[in-house]
XYZ file of C-alpha atoms in Angstrom:
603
model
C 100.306 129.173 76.941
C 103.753 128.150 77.404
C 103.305 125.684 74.084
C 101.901 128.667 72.434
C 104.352 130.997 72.721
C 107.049 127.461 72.151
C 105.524 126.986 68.623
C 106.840 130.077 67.538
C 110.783 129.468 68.340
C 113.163 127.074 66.198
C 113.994 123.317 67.163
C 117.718 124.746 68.243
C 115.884 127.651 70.729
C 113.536 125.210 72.132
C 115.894 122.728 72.626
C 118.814 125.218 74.312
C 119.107 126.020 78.028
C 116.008 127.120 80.275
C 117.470 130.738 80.427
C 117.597 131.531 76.585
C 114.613 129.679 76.046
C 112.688 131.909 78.598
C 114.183 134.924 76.943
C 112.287 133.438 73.665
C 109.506 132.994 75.059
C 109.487 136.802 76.813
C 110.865 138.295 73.247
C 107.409 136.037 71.443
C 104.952 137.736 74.305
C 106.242 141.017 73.599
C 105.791 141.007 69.736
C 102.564 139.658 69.961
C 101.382 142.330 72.478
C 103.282 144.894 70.493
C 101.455 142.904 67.029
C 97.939 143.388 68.776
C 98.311 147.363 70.136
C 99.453 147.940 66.403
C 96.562 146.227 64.829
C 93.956 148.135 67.432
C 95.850 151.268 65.800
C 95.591 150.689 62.724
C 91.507 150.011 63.023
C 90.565 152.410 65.450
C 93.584 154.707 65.553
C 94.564 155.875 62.571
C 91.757 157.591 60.668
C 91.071 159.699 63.855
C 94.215 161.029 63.704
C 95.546 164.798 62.393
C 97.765 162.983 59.914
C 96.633 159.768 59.440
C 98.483 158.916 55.818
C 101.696 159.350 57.885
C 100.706 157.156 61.213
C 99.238 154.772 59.211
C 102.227 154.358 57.035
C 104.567 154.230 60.445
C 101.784 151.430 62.127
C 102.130 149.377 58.913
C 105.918 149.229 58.796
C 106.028 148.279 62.811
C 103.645 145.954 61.856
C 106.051 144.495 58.938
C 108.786 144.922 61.130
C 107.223 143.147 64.060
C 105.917 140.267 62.167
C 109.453 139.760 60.412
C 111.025 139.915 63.655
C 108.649 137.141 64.450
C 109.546 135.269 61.373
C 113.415 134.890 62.041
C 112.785 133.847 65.224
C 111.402 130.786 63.688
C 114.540 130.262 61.920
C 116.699 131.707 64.498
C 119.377 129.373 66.508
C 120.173 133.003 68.448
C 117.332 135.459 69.504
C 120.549 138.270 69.677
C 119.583 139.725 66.227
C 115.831 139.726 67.362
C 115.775 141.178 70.593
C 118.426 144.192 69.465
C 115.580 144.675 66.434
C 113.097 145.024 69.420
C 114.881 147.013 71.940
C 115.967 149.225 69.938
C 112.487 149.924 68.323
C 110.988 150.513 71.641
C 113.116 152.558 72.789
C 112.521 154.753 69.425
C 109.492 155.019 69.759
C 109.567 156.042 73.706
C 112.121 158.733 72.569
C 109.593 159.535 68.956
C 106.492 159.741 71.024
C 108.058 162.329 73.603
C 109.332 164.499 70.593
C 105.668 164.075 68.741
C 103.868 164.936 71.743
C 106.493 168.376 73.078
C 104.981 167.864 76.649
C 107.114 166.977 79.274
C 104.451 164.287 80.718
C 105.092 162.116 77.690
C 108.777 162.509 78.087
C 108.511 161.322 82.021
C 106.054 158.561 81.303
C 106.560 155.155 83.057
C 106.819 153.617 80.110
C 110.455 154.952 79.520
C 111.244 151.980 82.424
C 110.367 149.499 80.053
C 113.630 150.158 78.584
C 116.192 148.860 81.358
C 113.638 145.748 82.232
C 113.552 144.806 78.805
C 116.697 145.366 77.565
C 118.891 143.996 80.824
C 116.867 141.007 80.266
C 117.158 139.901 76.380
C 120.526 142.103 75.741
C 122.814 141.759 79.425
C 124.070 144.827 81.414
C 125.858 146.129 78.418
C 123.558 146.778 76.126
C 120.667 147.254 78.519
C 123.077 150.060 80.049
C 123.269 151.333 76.155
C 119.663 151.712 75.653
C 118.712 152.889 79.139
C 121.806 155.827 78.599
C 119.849 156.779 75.334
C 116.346 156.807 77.066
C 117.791 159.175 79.960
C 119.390 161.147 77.974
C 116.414 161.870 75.967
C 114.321 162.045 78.948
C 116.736 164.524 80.701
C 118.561 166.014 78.488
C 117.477 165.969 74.697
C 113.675 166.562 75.225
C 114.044 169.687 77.981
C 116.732 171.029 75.098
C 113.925 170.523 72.018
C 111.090 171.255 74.658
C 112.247 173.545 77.322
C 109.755 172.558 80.545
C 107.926 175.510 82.320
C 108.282 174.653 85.697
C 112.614 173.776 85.430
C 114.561 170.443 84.377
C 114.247 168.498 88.393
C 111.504 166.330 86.910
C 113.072 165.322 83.763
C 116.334 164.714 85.651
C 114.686 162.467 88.479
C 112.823 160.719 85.968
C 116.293 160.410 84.067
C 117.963 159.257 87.412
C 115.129 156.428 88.621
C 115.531 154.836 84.677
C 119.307 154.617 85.217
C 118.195 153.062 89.256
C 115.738 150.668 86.776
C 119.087 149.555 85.130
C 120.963 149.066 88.205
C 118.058 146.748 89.852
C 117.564 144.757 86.758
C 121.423 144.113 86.643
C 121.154 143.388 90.026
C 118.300 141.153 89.291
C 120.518 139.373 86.396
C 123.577 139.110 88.296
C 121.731 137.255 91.049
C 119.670 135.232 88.069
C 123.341 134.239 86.948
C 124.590 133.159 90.102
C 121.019 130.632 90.724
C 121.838 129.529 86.997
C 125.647 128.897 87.531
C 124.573 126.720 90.323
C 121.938 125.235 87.852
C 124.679 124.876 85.543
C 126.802 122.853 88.509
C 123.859 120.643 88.843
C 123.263 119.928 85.126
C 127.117 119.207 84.894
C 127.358 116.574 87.807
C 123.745 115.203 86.398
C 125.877 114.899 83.144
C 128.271 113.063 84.516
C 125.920 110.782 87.142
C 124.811 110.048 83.829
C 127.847 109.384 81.618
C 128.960 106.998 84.344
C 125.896 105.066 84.368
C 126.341 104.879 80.369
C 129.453 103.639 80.935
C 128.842 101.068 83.609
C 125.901 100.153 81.001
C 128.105 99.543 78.374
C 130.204 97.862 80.249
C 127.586 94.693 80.638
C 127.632 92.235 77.774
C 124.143 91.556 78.426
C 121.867 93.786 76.092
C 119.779 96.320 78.164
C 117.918 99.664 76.521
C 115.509 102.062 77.859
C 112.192 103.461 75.414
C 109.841 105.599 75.766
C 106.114 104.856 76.288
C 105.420 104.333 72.232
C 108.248 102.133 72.032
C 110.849 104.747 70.516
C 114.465 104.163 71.558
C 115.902 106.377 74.117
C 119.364 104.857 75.252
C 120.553 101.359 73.847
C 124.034 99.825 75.138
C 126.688 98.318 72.719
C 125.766 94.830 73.698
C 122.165 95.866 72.390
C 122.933 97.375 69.739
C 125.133 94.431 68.244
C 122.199 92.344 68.939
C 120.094 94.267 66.621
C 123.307 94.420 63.941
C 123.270 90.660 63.933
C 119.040 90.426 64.115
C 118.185 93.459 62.063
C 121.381 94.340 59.774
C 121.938 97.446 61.689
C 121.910 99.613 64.283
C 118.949 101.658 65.110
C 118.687 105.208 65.537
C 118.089 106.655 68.910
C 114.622 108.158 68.240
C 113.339 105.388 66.340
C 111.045 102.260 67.085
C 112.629 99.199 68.328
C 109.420 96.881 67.109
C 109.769 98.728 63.663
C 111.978 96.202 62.395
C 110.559 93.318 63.072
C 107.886 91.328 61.414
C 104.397 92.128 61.500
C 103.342 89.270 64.034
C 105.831 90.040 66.049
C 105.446 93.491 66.619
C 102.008 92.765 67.368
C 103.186 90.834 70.075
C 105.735 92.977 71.501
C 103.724 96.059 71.162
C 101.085 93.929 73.753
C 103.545 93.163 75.989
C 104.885 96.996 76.124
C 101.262 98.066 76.605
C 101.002 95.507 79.674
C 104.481 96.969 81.101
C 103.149 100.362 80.790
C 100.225 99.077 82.798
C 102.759 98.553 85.761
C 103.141 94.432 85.295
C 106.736 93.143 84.926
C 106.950 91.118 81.752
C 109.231 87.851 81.483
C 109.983 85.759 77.947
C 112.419 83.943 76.974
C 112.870 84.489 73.524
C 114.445 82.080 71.135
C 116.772 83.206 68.086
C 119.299 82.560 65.525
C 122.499 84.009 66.052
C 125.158 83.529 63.727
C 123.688 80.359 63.221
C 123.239 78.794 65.932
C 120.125 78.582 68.112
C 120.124 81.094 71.733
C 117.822 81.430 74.165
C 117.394 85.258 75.373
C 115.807 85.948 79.106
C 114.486 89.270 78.171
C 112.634 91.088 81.016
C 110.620 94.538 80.195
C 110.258 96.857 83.456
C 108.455 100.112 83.970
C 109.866 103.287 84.261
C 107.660 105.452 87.025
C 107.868 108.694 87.082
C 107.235 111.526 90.179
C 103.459 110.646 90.570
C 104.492 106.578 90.439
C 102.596 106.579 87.052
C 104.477 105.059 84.353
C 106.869 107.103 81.783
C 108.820 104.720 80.009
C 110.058 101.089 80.169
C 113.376 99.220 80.441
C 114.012 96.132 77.815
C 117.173 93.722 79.945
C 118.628 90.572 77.797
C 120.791 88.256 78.971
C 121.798 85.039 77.065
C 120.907 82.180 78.710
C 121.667 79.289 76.276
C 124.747 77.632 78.245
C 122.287 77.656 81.661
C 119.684 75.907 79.204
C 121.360 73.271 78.332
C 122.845 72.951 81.954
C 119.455 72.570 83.495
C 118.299 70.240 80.219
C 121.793 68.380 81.202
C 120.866 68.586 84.985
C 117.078 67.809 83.844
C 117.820 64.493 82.305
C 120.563 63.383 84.861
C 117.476 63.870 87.358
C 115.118 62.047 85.046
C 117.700 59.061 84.850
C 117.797 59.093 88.300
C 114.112 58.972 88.694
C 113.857 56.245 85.903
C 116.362 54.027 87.407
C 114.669 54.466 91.239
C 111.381 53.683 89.414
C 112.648 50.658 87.734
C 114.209 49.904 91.069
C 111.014 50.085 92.921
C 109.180 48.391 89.898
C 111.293 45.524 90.544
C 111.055 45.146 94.404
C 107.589 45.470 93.938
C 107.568 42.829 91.496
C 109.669 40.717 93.577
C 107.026 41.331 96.733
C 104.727 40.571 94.419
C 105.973 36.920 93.268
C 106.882 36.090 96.296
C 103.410 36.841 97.906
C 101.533 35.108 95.103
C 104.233 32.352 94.972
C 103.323 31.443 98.233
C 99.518 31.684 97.992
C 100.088 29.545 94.784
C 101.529 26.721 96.583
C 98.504 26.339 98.796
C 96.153 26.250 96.061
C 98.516 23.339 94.140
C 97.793 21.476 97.583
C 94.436 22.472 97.467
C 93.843 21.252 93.556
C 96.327 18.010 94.441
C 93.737 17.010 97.490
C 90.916 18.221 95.715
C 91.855 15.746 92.353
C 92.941 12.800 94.763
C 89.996 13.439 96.652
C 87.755 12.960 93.902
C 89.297 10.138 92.183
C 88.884 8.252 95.605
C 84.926 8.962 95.513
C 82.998 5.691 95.747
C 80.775 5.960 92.823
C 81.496 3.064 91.036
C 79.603 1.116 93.975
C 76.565 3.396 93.864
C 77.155 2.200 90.008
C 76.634 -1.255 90.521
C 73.812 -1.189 93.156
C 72.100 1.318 90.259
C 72.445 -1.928 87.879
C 71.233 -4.478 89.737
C 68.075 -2.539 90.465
C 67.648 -1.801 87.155
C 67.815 -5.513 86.186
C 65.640 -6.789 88.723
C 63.284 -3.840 87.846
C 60.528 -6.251 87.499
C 60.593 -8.145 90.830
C 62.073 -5.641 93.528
C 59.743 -7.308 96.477
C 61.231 -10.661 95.475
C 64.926 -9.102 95.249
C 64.787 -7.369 97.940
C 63.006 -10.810 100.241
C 64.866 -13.189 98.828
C 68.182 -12.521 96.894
C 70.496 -12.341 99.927
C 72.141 -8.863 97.699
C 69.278 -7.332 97.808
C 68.654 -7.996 102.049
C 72.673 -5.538 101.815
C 71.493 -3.199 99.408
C 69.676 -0.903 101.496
C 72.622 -1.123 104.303
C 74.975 -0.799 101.408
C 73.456 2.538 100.511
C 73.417 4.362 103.757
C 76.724 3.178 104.132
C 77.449 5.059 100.642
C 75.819 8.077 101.572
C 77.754 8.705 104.287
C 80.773 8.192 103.207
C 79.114 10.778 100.107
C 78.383 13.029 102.696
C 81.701 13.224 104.585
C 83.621 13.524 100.838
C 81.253 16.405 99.826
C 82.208 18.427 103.169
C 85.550 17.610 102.557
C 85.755 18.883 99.187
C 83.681 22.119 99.906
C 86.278 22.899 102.905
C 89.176 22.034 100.480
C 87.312 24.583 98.037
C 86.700 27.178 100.219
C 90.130 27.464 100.950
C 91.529 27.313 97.562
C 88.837 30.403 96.775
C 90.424 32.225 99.684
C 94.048 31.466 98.105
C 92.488 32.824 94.587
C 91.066 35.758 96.496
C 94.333 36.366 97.967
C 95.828 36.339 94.445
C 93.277 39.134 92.866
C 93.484 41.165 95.757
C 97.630 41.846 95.508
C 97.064 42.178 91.898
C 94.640 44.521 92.469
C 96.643 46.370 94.643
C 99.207 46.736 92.521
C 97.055 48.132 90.244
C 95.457 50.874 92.669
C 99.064 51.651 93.318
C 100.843 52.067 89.512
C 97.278 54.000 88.741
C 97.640 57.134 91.234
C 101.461 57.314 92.016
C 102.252 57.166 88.344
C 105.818 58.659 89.242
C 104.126 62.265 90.559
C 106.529 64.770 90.626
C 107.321 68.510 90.963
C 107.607 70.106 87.442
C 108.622 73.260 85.734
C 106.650 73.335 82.979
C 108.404 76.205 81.198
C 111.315 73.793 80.841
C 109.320 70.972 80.232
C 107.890 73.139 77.356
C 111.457 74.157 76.291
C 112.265 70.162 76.519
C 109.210 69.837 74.057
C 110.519 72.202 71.899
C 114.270 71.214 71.697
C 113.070 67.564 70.515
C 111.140 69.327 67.671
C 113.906 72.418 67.108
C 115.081 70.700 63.779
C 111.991 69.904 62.146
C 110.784 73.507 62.887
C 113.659 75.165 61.987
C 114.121 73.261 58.236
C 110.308 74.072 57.386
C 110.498 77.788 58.676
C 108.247 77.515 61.483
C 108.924 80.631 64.190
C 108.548 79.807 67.678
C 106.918 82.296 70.453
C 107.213 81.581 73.932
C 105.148 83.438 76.763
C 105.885 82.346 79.620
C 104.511 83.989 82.757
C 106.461 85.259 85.747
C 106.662 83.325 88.829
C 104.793 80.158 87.832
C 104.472 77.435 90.563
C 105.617 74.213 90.442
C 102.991 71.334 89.322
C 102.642 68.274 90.744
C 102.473 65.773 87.415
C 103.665 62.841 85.858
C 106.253 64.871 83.903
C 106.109 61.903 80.828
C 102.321 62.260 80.470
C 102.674 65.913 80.587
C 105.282 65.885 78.413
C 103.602 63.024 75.782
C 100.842 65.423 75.479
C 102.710 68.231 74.559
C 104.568 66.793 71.917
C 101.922 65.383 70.207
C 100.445 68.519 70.278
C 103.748 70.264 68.702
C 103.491 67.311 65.786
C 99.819 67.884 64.691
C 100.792 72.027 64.964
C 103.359 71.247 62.540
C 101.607 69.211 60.375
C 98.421 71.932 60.398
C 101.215 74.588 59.789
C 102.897 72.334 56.867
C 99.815 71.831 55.042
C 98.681 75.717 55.282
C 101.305 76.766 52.997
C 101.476 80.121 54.809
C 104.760 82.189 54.471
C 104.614 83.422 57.920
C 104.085 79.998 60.123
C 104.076 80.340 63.568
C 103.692 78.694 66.914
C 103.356 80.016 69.899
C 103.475 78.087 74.004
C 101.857 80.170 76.401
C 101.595 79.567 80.061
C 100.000 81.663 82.602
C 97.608 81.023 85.895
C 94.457 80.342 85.392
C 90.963 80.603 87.998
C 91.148 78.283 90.751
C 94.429 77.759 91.430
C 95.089 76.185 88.182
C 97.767 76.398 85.422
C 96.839 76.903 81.645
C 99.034 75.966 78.779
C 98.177 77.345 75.033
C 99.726 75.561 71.897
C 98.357 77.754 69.136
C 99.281 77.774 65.482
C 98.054 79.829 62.446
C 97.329 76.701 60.236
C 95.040 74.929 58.058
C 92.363 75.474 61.296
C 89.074 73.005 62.252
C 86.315 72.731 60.320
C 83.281 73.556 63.314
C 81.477 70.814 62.670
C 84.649 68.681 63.687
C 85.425 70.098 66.734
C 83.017 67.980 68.886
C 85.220 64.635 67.455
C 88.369 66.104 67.400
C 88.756 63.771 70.471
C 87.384 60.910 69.618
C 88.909 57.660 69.233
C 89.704 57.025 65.335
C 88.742 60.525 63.701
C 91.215 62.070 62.201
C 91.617 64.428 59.266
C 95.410 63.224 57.909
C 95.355 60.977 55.410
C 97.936 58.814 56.858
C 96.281 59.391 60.130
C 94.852 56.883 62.858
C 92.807 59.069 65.021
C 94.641 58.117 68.666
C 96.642 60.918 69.539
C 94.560 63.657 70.634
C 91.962 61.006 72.366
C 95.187 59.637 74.024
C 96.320 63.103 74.962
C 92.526 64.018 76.195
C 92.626 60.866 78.310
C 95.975 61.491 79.475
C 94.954 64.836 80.612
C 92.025 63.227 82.356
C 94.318 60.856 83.928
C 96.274 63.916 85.430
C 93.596 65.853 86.985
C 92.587 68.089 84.232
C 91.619 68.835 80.873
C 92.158 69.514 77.563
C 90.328 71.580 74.975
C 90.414 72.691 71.302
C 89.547 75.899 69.563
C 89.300 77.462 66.274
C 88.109 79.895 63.918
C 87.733 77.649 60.923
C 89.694 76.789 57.776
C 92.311 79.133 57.525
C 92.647 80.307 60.931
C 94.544 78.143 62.752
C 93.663 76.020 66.048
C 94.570 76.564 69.803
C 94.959 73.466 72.326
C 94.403 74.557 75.936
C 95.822 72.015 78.754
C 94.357 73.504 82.543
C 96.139 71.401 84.877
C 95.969 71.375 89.015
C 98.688 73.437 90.447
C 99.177 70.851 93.271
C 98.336 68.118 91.690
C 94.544 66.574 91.413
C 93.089 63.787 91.765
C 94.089 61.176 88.744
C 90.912 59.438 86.987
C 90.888 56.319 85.852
C-alpha cells in the first residue's frame, strides 16, 4: 500500500524526511478517497437529485480539482500548495453542505472534526487554527444566524467549542510529534556524523576500499579507489553506477561470479594483476558481505591493497630459501656421493684381490700335464694293453691321473670359494647403488609449498612474453589453501610448460581478447586442484586420448615430450594430470589434482 500511495509523490518528496513524506502519503489517501466518494456521486448521485445539472457540474469540478491536486503532487518538491488546495476545499464544503441542507444536524455533524485533524496535520497549528476558527464559526455562529435553530444556539456552540478542543489535541498531538522527531533529528545528525567520520577515516587509507550494493552498483568509493579506477578506467565513476560496467566483457563475467558467490555469504580472495602507469602491480583484493538485521546479505565490501613490494619480497625471500635448499641438496648429494665411493671403493678392492687370485689361480692350473698324458694315449691308441704292461709311462699314467684330479679338485673348490666371494663383493656393489636409487626416487627434495606463489613464480618467468603478445592474466586463487608437500621444481616444471603450450594455443588463435586464467581451489579427498585454462586454438576430440603420449604433438616445430613429461611428472608426485576441451576454437583446460600432504611418488 505504502508503494502505492509512494508512486504518486515526486523523487524530491519521496526522498525528504519521514515526517513530510508521511504527510504525502496522508494528503495521496485523502484525494483518492475524496476521488472515489466523487465518482460514486457522480454515477449514483447525481441524477437522483432535485437539481442535478448543478451537483453534477459542482462533482465534476471537485473531481478536476482533486485529480489536479493529484497531478502537482507528482511534480511537487513541497506538498504546502496541495494540502492548502485540500483543506481549504473540505472545509467548504463542510460549511456548503450545512448552508444547502438549513438543518442544524448537518451543521453539528462529526464531520466538521475532520477539519482540525486534517489541517493541524498537513498545515501546523497556524493554519489548522485558521480553518478550524472558520468551521466554528460557521458551526456556531454563521449557520444559527442564516438558520436560526428551534430548540436555542447550546448545541451549535458545544459543537463549536469540542472542534476548537479537536484543534487543541491535535496541536497537542503535533507538538509532542515534534519533540519525538527533534530527537529523531538528534539521532540522524550524530548518525551523520558517525558516518562522516568513518568517510573520513576511509579516505584516509591509501589502500582502495568501496562498498556496492547487491547488483554491483556503487554506493561509497574512497579517493584511493577512485584514483584506481582514473588510472584503470579514465575516470571516476558515478556513485549509482556499476563498478563491472567498465570493464571488459570477460571480465565482468568473472567479477559478476565472484559478487554472486559473496552475496552467497563466502569471502572471496584474488590477487589481481595490473598495469599501472606502466609498470606491473599485484592487487590483494578481498570482497566481503554486507549482512543485514536478519544476517541475510545486503550488500558487499570490495578492499585493495597493493601488494607488489611484499611480492617481490617473498619471490626475494623465495629464492634465497631455494638457494639455500639447492646448496644443502648439493651438500648432501655430495656426502652421499662421498659415502658412496668410499663404500664401493672398499668393496672394490676385495674383488681386485678376488680377480688377482682368481687369474693367478688359474694360470697355475695343471692342465698342460693332463695335456700330455691325453697325447700319449692318443698315440698309443692302438696298443693300450701293451702301453699300459710294458712301457714303464704307461705303469705312472694311471697314478699320474689321480694325482691330477686331485689337485683339479682342490683348484676347482678354490676357485668357486674365491668366486663366491667376489659375487658377494658385486652384490654388495648393486645393493648401495640400489639404495641410492630408492633414496633420490622418493625424497626428491619434498618440501612444503605455496602454490599460489609458486603459480605467481610461474607467471613472473613468463610476464614478458605475455605482456608483448597481449595475453591477460586471471588469477583465482582460493582462500586459505594448505600447504603441499611437493618437489617444488617438478611442480613448478609442469606448470611452466603448461603456461608455454597456453601461449602458443593463444598465439596461434589470433583472438583479440586472449586470456589465461590459474585457478586453485580444494578439491574431494583432501586434495588440491590447479586449472591452467586458455581460450585458444582448442583440441581436436579425437586427440585428446594422445595428448599425452610420448612424440604426438600438433606444433610443427614440436617434439611431443612435454606434456608426457609433465603427465609423468605428475605421476611421480602423487597425482595427476588431465586435459579438456571443447574443440577447435574453444580453448583447452589442464587440471593438476595433487595430494595435500604429499602422496606416495610412483616410479
Amino acid at each position: 500500500m505504502l508503494t502505492r500511495l509512494d508512486a504518486c509523490l515526486s523523487e524530491p518528496l519521496r526522498q525528504g524526511s519521514p515526517v513530510e513524506l508521511s504527510r504525502g502519503r496522508l494528503l495521496v489517501g485523502i484525494l483518492g478517497m475524496l476521488l472515489l466518494f466523487n465518482l460514486l456521486a457522480l454515477f449514483f448521485y447525481v441524477g437522483r437529485s432535485p437539481d442535478p445539472l448543478r451537483t453534477g457540474v459542482v462533482q465534476f469540478t471537485c473531481l478536476v480539482i482533486f485529480l489536479a491536486t493529484l497531478w502537482r503532487l507528482r511534480r511537487a518538491s513541497s506538498i504546502r500548495v496541495p494540502a492548502w488546495i485540500l483543506s481549504f476545499l473540505v472545509t467548504a464544503a463542510i460549511s456548503v453542505e450545512s448552508w444547502k441542507a438549513g438543518t442544524q444536524a448537518v451543521a453539528v455533524n462529526t464531520m466538521a472534526m475532520l477539519v482540525p485533524m486534517l489541517t493541524v496535520y498537513l498545515l501546523g497549528v497556524r493554519w489548522g487554527l485558521f480553518f478550524t476558527l472558520l468551521a466554528a464559526a460557521n458551526m456556531g455562529l454563521v449557520h444559527p444566524y442564516l438558520f436560526p435553530p428551534p430548540g436555542g444556539l447550546a448545541l451549535n456552540l458545544f459543537s463549536a467549542l469540542f472542534v476548537l478542543c479537536g484543534w487543541l489535541v491535535s496541536w497537542m498531538f503535533l507538538a509532542s510529534r515534534d519533540e519525538a522527531d527533534a530527537a529523531l533529528e538528534q539521532a540522524l545528525r550524530t548518525l551523520r556524523e558517525s558516518e562522516e567520520q568513518l568517510v573520513s577515516l576511509v579516505d584516509s587509507t591509501d589502500d582502495p576500499v568501496c562498498s556496492l550494493d547487491t547488483v554491483g552498483r556503487i554506493l561509497t568509493l574512497n579517493q584511493a579507489g577512485a584514483e584506481l579506477c582514473r588510472q584503470l578506467f579514465g575516470g571516476e565513476p558515478l556513485p549509482g553506477t556499476s563498478l563491472f560496467d567498465a570493464l571488459s566483457p570477460g571480465q565482468r563475467a568473472l567479477w559478476k561470479e565472484r559478487a554472486q558467490r559473496t552475496l552467497a555469504g563466502e569471502r572471496v580472495r584474488v590477487q589481481q594483476g595490473l598495469t599501472l602507469e606502466g609498470r606491473p602491480r599485484v592487487m590483494d583484493i578481498n570482497l566481503n558481505p554486507i549482512l543485514g538485521a536478519d544476517r541475510r546479505p545486503v550488500g558487499m565490501t570490495l578492499f585493495g591493497r597493493d601488494i607488489t613490494a611484499l611480492k617481490e619480497a617473498e619471490a626475494r625471500l623465495g629464492e634465497t630459501h631455494r638457494n639455500l635448499l639447492d646448496v644443502s641438496r648439493h651438500a648432501g648429494m655430495a656426502e652421499v656421493a662421498n659415502g658412496i665411493l668410499h663404500n664401493v671403493g672398499n668393496t672394490l678392492n676385495s674383488v681386485n684381490v678376488s680377480a688377482g687370485l682368481l687369474a693367478q689361480r688359474l694360470r697355475n692350473l695343471r692342465v698342460s700335464g693332463l695335456t700330455r698324458a691325453s697325447e700319449m694315449l692318443r698315440e698309443h691308441a692302438q696298443d693300450l694293453g701293451a702301453f699300459f704292461s710294458r712301457d714303464p709311462r704307461g705303469q705312472q699314467l694311471p697314478q699320474y691321473l689321480e694325482l691330477l684330479s686331485r689337485h683339479l679338485s682342490e683348484e676347482k673348490e678354490g676357485l668357486l670359494a674365491e668366486t663366491q666371494m667376489l659375487d658377494q663383493n658385486v652384490e654388495h656393489i648393486k645393493a648401495v647403488v640400489a639404495m641410492q636409487q630408492a633414496h633420490a626416487r622418493v625424497t626428491g627434495m619434498v618440501e612444503q609449498v605455496s602454490v599460489p606463489q609458486l603459480l605467481d613464480d610461474a607467471l613472473r618467468l613468463h610476464a614478458a612474453s605475455f605482456e608483448r603478445v597481449g595475453i591477460q592474466v586471471r588469477t583465482d586463487y582460493a582462500a586459505r589453501l594448505p600447504l603441499v608437500m611437493v618437489d617444488r621444481y617438478k611442480l613448478l616444471q609442469i606448470v611452466i610448460n603448461l603456461l608455454s603450450n597456453a601461449r602458443h594455443a593463444l598465439l596461434n588463435s589470433h583472438r583479440p581478447d586472449k586470456h589465461l586464467s590459474l585457478r586453485v581451489e580444494r578439491s574431494p579427498g583432501d586434495r588440491l586442484r590447479i586449472q591452467v585454462a586458455d581460450n585458444g586454438v582448442g583440441i581436436l576430440p579425437e586427440n585428446l586420448p594422445r595428448i599425452f603420449t610420448q612424440g604426438f604433438t600438433t606444433k610443427e616445430d614440436g617434439h611431443g615430450f612435454g606434456l608426457h613429461i609433465s603427465a609423468l611428472s605428475a605421476e611421480e608426485l602423487g597425482g595427476t594430470l588431465l586435459c579438456m576441451s571443447a574443440g577447435p576454437g574453444q580453448g583447452a583446460t589442464f587440471t593438476i589434482e595433487l595430494p595435500v600432504n604429499g602422496g606416495e611418488p610412483r616410479n
